[in-house]
Short mmCIF file of N, CA, C and O in Angstrom, two decimals:
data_model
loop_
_atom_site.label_atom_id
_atom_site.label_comp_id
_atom_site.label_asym_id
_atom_site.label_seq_id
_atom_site.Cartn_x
_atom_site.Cartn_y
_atom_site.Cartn_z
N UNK A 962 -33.98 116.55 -25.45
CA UNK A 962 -32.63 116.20 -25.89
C UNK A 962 -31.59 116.97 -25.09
O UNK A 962 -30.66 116.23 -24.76
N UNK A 963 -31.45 118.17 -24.69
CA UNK A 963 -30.89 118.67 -23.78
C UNK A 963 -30.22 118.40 -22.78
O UNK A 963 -29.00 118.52 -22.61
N UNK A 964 -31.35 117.86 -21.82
CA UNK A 964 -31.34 117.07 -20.86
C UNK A 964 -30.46 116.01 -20.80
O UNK A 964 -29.55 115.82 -19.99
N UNK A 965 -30.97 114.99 -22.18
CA UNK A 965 -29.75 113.77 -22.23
C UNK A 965 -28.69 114.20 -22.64
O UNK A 965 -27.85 113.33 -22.86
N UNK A 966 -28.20 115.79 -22.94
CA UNK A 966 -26.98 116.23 -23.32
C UNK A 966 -26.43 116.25 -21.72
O UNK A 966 -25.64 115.43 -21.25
N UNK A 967 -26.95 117.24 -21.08
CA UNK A 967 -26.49 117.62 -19.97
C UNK A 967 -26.50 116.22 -18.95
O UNK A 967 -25.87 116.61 -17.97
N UNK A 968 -26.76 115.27 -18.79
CA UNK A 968 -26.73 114.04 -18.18
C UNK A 968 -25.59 113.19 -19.05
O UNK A 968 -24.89 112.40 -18.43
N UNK A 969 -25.47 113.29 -19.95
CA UNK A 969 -24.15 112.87 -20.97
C UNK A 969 -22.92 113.89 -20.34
O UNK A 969 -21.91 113.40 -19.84
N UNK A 970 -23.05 114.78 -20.38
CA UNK A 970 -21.71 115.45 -19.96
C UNK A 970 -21.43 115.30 -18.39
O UNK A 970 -20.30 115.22 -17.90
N UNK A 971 -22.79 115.28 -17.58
CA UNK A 971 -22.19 115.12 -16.06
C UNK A 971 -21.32 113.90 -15.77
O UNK A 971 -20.34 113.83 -15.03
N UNK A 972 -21.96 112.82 -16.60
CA UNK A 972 -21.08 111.40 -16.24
C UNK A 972 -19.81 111.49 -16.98
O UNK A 972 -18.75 111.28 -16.39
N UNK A 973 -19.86 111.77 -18.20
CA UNK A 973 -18.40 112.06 -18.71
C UNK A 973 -17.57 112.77 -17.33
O UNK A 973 -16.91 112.12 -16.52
N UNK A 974 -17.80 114.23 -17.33
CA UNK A 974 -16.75 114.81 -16.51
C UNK A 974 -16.61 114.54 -15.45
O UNK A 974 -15.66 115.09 -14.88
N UNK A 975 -17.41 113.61 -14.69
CA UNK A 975 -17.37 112.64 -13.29
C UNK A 975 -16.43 111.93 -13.48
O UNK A 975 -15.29 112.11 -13.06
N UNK A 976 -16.99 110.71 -14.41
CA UNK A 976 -16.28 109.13 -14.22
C UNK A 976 -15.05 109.71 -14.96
O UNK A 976 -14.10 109.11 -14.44
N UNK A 977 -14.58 110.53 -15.87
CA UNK A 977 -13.44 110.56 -16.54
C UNK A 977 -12.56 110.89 -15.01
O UNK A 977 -11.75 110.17 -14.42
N UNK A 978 -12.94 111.85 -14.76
CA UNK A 978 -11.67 112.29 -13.19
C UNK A 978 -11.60 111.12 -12.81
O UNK A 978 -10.47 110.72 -12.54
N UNK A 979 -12.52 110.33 -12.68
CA UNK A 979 -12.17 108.71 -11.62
C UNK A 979 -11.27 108.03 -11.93
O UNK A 979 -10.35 107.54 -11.29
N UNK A 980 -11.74 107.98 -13.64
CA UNK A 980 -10.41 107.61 -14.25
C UNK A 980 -9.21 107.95 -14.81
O UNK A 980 -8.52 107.35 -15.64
N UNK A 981 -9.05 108.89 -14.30
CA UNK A 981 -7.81 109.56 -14.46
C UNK A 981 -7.29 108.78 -13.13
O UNK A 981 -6.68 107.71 -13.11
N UNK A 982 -7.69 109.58 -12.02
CA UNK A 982 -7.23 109.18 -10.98
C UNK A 982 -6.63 108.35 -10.82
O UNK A 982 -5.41 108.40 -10.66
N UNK A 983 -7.67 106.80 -10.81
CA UNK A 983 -7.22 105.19 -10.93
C UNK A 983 -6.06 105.16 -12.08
O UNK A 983 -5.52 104.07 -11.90
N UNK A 984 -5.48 105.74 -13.06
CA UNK A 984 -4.98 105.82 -13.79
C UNK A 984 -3.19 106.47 -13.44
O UNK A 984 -2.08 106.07 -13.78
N UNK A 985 -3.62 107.49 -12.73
CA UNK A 985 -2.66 107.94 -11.96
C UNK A 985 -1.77 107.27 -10.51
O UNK A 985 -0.63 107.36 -10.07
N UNK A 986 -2.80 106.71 -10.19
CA UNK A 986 -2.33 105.76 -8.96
C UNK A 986 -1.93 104.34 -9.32
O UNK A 986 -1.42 103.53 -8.56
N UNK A 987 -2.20 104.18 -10.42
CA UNK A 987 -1.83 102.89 -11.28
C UNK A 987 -0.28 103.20 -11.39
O UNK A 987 0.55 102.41 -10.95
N UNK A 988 0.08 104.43 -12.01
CA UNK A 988 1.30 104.74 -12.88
C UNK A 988 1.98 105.07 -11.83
O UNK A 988 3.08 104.62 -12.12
N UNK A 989 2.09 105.59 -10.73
CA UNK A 989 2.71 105.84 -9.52
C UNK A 989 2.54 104.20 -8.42
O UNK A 989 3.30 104.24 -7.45
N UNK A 990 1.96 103.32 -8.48
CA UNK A 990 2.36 102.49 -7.87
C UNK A 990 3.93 101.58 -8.98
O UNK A 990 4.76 100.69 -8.79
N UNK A 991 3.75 102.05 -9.53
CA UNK A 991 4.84 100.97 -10.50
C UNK A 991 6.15 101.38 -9.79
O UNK A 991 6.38 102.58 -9.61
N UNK A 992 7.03 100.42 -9.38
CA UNK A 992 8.43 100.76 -9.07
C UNK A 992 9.14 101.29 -9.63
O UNK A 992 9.24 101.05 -10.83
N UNK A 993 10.30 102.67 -8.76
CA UNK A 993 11.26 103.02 -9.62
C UNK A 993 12.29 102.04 -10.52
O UNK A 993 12.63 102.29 -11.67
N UNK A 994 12.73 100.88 -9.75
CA UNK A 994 13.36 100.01 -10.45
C UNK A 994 13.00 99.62 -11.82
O UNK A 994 13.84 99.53 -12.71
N UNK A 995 11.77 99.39 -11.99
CA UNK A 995 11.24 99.32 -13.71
C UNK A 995 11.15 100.01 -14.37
O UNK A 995 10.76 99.71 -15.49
N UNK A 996 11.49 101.48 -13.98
CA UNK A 996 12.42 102.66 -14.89
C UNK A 996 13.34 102.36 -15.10
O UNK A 996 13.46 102.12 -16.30
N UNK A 997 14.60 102.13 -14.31
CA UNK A 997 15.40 102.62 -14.00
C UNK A 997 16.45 100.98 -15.25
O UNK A 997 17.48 100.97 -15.92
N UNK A 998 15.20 99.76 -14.89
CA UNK A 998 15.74 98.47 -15.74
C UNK A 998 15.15 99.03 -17.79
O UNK A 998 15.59 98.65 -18.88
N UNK A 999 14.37 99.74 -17.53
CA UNK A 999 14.27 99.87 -18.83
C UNK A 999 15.46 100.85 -19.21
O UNK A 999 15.81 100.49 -20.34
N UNK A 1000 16.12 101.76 -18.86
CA UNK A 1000 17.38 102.84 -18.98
C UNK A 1000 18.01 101.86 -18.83
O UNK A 1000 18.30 101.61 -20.00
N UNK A 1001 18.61 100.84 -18.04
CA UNK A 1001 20.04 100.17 -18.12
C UNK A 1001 19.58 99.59 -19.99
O UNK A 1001 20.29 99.81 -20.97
N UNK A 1002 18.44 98.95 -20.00
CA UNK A 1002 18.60 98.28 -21.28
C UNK A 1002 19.05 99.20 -22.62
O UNK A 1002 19.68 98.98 -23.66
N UNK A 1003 18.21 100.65 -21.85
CA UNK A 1003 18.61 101.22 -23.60
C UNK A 1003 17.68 102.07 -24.37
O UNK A 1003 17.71 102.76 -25.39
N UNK A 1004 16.74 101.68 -23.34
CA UNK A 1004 15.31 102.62 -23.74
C UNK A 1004 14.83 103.82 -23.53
O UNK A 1004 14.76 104.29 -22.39
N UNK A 1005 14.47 104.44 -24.55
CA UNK A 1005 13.89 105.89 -24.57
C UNK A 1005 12.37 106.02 -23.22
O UNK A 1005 11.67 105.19 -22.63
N UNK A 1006 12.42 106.96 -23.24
CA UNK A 1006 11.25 106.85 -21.73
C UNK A 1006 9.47 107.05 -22.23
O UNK A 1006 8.42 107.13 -21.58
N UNK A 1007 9.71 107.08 -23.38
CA UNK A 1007 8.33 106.74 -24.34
C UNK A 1007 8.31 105.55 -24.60
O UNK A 1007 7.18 105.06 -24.60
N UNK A 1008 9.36 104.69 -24.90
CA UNK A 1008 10.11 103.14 -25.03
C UNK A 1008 9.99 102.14 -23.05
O UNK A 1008 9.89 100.98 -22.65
N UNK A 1009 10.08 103.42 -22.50
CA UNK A 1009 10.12 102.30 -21.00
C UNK A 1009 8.79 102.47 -20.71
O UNK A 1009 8.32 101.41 -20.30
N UNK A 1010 7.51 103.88 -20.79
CA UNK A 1010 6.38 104.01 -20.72
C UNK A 1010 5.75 102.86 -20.84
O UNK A 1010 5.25 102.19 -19.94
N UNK A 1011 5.80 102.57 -22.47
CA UNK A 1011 4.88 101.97 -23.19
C UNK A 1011 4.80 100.17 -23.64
O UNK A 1011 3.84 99.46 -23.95
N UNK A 1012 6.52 99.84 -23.47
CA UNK A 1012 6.51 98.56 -23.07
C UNK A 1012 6.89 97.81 -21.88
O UNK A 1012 6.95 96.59 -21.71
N UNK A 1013 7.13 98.70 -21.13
CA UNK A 1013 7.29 98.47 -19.94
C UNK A 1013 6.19 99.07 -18.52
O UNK A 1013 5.55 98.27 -17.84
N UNK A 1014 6.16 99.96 -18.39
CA UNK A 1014 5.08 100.61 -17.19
C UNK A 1014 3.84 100.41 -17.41
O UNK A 1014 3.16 99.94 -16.50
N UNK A 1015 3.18 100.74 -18.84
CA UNK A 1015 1.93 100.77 -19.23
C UNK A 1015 1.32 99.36 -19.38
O UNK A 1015 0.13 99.19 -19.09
N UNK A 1016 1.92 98.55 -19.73
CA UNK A 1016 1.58 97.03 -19.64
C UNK A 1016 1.20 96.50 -17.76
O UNK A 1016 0.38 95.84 -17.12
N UNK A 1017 2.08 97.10 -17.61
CA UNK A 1017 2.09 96.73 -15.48
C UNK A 1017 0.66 97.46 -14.81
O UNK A 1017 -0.09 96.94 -13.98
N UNK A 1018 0.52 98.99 -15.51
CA UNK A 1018 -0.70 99.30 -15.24
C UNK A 1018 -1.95 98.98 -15.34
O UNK A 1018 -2.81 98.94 -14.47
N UNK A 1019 -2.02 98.68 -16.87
CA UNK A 1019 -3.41 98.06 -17.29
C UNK A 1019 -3.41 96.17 -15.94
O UNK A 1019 -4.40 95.58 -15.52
N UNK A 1020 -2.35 95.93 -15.78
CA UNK A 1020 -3.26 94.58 -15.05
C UNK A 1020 -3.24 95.47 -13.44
O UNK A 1020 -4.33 94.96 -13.16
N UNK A 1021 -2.98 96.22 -12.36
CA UNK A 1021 -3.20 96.93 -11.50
C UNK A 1021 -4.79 97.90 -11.63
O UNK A 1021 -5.61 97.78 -10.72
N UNK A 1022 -4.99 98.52 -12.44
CA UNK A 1022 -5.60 98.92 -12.61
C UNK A 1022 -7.59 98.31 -12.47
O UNK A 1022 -8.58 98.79 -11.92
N UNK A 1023 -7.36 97.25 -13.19
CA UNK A 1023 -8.91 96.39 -13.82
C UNK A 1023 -9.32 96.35 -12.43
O UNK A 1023 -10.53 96.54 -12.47
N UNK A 1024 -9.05 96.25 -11.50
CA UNK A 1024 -10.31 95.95 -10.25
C UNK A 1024 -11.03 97.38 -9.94
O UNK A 1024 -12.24 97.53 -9.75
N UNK A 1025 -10.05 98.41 -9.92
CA UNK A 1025 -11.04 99.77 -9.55
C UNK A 1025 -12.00 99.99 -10.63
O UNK A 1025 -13.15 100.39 -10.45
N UNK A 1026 -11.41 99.68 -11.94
CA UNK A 1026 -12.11 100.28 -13.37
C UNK A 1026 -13.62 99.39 -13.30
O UNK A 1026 -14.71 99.93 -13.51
N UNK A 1027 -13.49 98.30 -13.05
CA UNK A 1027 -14.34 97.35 -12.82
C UNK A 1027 -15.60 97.79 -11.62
O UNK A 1027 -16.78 97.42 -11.58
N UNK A 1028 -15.07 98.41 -10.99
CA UNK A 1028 -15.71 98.66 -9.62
C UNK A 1028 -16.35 99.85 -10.19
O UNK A 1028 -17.52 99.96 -9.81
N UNK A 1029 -16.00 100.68 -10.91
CA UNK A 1029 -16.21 102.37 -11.73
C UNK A 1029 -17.29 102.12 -12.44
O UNK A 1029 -18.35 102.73 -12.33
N UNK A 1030 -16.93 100.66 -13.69
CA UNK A 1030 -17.91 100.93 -14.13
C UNK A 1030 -18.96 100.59 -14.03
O UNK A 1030 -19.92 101.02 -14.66
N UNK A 1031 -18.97 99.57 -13.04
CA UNK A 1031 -20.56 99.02 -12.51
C UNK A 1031 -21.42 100.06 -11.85
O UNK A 1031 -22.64 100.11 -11.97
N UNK A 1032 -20.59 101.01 -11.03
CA UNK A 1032 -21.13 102.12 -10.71
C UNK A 1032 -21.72 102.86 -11.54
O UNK A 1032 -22.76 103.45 -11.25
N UNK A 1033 -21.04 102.93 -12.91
CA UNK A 1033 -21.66 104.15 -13.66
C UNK A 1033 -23.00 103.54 -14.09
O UNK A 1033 -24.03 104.21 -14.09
N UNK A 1034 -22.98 102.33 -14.43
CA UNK A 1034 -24.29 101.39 -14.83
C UNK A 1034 -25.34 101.73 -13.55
O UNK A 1034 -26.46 102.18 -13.79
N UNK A 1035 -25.02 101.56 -12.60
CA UNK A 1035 -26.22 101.82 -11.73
C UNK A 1035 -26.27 103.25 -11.58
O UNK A 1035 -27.42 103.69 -11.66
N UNK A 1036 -25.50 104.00 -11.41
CA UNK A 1036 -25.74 105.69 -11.41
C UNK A 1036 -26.70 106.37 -12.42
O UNK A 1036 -27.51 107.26 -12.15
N UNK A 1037 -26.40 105.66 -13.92
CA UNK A 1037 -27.65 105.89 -14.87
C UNK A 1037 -28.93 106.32 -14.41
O UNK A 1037 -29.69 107.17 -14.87
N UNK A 1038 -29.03 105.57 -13.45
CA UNK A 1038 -30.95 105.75 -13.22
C UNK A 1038 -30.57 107.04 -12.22
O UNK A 1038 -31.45 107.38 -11.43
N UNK A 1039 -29.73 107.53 -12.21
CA UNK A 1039 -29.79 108.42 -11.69
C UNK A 1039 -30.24 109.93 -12.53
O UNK A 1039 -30.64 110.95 -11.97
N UNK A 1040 -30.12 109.80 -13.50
CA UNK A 1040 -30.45 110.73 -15.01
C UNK A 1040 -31.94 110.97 -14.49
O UNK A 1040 -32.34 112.14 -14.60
N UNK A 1041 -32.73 110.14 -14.01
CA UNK A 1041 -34.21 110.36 -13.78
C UNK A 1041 -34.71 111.81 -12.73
O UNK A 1041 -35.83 112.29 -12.59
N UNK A 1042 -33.46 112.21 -12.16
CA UNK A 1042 -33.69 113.58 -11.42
C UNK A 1042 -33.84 114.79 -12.45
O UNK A 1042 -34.75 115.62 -12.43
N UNK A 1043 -32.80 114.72 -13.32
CA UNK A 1043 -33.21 115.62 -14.31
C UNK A 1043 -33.93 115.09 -15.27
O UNK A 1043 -33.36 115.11 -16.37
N UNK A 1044 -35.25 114.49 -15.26
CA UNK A 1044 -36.14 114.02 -15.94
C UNK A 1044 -35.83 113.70 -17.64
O UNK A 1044 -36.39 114.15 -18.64
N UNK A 1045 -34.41 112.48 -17.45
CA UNK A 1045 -34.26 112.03 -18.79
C UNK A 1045 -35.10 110.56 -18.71
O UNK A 1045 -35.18 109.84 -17.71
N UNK A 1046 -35.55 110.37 -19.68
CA UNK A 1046 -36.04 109.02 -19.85
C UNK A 1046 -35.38 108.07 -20.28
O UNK A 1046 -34.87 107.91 -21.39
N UNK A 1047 -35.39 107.15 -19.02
CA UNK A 1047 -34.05 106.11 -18.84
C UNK A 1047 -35.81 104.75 -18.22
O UNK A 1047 -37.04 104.78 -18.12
N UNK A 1048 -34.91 104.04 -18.05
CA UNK A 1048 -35.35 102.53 -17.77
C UNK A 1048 -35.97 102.60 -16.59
O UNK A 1048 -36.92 101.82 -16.55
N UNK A 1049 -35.76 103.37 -15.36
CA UNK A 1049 -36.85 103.39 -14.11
C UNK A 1049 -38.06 104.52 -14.26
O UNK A 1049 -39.02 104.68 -13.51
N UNK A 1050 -37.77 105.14 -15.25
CA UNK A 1050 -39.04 106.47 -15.37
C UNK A 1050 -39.93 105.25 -16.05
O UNK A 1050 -41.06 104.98 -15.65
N UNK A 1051 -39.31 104.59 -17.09
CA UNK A 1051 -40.50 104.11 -17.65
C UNK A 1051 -41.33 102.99 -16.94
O UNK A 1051 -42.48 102.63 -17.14
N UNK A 1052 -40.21 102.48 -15.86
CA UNK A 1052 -41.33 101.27 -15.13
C UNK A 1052 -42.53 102.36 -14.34
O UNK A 1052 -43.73 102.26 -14.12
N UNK A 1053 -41.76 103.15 -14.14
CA UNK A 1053 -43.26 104.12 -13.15
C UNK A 1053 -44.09 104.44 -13.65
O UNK A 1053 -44.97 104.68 -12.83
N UNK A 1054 -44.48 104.66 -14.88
CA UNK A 1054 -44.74 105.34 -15.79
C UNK A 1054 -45.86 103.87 -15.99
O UNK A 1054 -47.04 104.07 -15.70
N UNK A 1055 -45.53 102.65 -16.40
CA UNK A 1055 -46.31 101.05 -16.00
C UNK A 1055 -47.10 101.51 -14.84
O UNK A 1055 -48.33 101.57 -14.85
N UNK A 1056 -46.17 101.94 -13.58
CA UNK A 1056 -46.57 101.23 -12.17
C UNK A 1056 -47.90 102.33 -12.18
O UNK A 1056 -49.04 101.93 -11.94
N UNK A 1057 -47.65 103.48 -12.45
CA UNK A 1057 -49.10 104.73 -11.94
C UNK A 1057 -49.80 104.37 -13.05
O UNK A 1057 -50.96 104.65 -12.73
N UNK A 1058 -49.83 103.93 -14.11
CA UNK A 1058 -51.10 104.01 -15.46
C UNK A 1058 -51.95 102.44 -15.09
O UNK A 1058 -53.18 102.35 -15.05
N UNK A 1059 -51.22 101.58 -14.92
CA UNK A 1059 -51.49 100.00 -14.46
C UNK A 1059 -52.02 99.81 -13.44
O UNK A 1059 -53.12 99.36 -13.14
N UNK A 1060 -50.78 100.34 -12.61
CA UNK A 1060 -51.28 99.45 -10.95
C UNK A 1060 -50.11 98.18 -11.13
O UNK A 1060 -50.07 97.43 -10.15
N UNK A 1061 -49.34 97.90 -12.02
CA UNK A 1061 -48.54 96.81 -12.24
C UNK A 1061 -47.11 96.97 -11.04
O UNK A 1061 -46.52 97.99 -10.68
N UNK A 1062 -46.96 95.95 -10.77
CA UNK A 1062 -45.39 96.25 -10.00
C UNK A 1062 -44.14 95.33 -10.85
O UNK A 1062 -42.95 95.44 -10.59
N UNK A 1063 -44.69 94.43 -11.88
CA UNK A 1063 -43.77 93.72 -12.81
C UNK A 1063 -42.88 94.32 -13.44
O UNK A 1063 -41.84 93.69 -13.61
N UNK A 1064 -42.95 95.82 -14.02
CA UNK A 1064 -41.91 96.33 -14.52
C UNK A 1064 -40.82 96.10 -13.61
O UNK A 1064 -39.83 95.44 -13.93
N UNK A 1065 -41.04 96.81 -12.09
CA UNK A 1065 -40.05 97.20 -11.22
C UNK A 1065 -39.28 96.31 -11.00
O UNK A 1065 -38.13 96.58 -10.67
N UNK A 1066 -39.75 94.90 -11.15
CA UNK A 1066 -39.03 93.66 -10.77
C UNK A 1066 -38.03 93.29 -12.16
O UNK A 1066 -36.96 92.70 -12.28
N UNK A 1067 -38.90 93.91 -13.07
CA UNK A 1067 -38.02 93.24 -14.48
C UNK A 1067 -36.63 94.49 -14.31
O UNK A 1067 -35.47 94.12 -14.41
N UNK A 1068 -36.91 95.60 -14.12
CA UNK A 1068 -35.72 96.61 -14.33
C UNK A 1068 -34.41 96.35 -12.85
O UNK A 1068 -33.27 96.82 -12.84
N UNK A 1069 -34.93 95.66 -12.00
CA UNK A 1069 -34.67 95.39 -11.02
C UNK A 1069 -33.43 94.14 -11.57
O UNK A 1069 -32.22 94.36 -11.58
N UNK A 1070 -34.09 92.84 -12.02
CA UNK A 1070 -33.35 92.27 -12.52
C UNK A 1070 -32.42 92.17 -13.60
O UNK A 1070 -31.36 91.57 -13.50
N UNK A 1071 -32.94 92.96 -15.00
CA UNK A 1071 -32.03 94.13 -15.76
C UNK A 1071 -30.74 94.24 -14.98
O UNK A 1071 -29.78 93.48 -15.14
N UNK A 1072 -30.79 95.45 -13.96
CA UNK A 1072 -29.63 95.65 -13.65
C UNK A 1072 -29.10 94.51 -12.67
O UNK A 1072 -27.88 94.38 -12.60
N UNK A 1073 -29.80 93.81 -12.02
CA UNK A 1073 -28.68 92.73 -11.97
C UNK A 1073 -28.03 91.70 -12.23
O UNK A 1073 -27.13 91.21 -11.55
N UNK A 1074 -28.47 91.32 -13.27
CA UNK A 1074 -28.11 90.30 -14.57
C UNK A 1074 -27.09 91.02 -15.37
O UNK A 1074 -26.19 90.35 -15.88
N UNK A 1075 -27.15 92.57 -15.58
CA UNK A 1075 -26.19 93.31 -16.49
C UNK A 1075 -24.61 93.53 -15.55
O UNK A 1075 -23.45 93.45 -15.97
N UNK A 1076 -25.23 93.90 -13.86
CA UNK A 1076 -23.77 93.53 -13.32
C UNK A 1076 -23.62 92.54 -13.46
O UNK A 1076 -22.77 92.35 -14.32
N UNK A 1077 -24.10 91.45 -12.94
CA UNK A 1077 -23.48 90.20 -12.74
C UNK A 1077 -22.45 89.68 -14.01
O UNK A 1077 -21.48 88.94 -13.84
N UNK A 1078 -22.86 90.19 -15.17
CA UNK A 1078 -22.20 90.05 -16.13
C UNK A 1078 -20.74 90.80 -16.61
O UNK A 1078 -19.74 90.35 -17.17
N UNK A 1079 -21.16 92.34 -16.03
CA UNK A 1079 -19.81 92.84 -16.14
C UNK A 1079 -18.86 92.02 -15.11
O UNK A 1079 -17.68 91.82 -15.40
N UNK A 1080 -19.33 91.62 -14.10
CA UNK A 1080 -18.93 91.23 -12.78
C UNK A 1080 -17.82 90.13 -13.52
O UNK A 1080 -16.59 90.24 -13.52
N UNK A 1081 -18.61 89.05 -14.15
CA UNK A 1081 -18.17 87.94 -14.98
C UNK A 1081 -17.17 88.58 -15.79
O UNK A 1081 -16.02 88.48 -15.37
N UNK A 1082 -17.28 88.93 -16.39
CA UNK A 1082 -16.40 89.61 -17.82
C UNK A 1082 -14.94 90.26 -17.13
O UNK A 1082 -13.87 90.04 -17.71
N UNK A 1083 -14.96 91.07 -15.85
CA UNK A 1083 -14.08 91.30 -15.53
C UNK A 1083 -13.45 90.69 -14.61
O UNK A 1083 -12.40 91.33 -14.57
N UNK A 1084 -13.36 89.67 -13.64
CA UNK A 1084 -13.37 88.55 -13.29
C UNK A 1084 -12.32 87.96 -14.22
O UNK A 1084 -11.10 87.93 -14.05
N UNK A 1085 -12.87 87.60 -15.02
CA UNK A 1085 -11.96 86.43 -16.36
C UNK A 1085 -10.89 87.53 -16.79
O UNK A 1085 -9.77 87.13 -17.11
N UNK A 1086 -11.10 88.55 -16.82
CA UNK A 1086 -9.71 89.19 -17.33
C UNK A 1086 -8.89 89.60 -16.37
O UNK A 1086 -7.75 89.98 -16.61
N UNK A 1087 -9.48 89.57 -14.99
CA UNK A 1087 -8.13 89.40 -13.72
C UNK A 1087 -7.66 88.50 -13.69
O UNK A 1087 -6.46 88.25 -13.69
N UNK A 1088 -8.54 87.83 -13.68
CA UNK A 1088 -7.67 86.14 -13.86
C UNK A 1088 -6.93 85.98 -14.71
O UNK A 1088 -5.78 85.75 -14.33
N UNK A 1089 -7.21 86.00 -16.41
CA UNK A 1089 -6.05 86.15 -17.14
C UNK A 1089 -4.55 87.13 -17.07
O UNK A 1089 -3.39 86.86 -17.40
N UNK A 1090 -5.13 88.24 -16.55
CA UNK A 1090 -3.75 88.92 -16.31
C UNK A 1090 -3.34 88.88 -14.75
O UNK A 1090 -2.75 89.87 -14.33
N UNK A 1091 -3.53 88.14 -14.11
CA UNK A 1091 -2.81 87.22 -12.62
C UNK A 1091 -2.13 86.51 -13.29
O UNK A 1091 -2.76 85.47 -13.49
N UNK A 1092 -0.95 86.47 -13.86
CA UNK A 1092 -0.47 85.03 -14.49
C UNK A 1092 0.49 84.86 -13.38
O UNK A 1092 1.06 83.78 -13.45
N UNK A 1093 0.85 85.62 -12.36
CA UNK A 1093 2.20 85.43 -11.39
C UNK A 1093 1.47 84.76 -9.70
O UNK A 1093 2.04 84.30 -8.71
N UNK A 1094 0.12 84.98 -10.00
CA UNK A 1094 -0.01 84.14 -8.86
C UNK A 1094 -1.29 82.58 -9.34
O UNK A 1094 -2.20 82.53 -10.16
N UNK A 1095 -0.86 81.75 -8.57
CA UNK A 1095 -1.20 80.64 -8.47
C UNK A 1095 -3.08 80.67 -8.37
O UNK A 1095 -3.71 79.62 -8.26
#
């Protein structure tokens, strides 16, 4: 259990910086002008943040986050260095007791049926929030 502690916290304190980052470069691409139109209207800057900037970010944002988290999905099997038991220890674990190579192909396709799906899923929500281009 340890182990999956310490493999729980490496990806946390990884992918969180990533997303900060992407998060940060989100909020700094937004124009000064869409400050500057939320102050002519009247708005407090927790008021221009949050209905104004933060809405612009979340659709800028979805392609890196998208890209992040498919990564983190395949990085998983990376847990197998510090000998957590994840989904490729156990196909080996088939492949040396068996002689079988079917696991490898099923975990193989696992993960690419599970991107392909995030792939899908985020996909449809660029598309929904593209509403300004054709």
């Amino acid at each position: 259990m340890d182990r999956f502690v310490a493999a729980l916290v490496a990806f946390v304190i990884n992918y969180s910086c990533y997303f900060s980052e992407i998060y940060r470069g989100g909020i700094e691409d937004i124009p000064v002008g869409q400050y500057e139109a939320g102050q002519v209207l009247g708005m407090t800057k927790p008021q221009i943040f949050f209905k104004v900037v933060l809405l612009q970010v979340v659709k800028r944002i979805i392609p890196p986050m998208r890209n992040e988290i498919i990564t983190l999905v395949k990085d998983t099997s990376l847990a197998r260095i510090i000998a957590v038991y994840e989904i490729i220890w156990a196909d080996q674990i088939f492949i040396k007791s068996d002689g079988l190579l079917w696991p490898l192909f099923y975990t193989g396709a696992f993960y690419l049926i599970f991107n392909g799906l995030l792939t899908i899923v985020f996909g449809r929500i660029e598309k929904k929030l593209d509403y300004y281009r054709g």
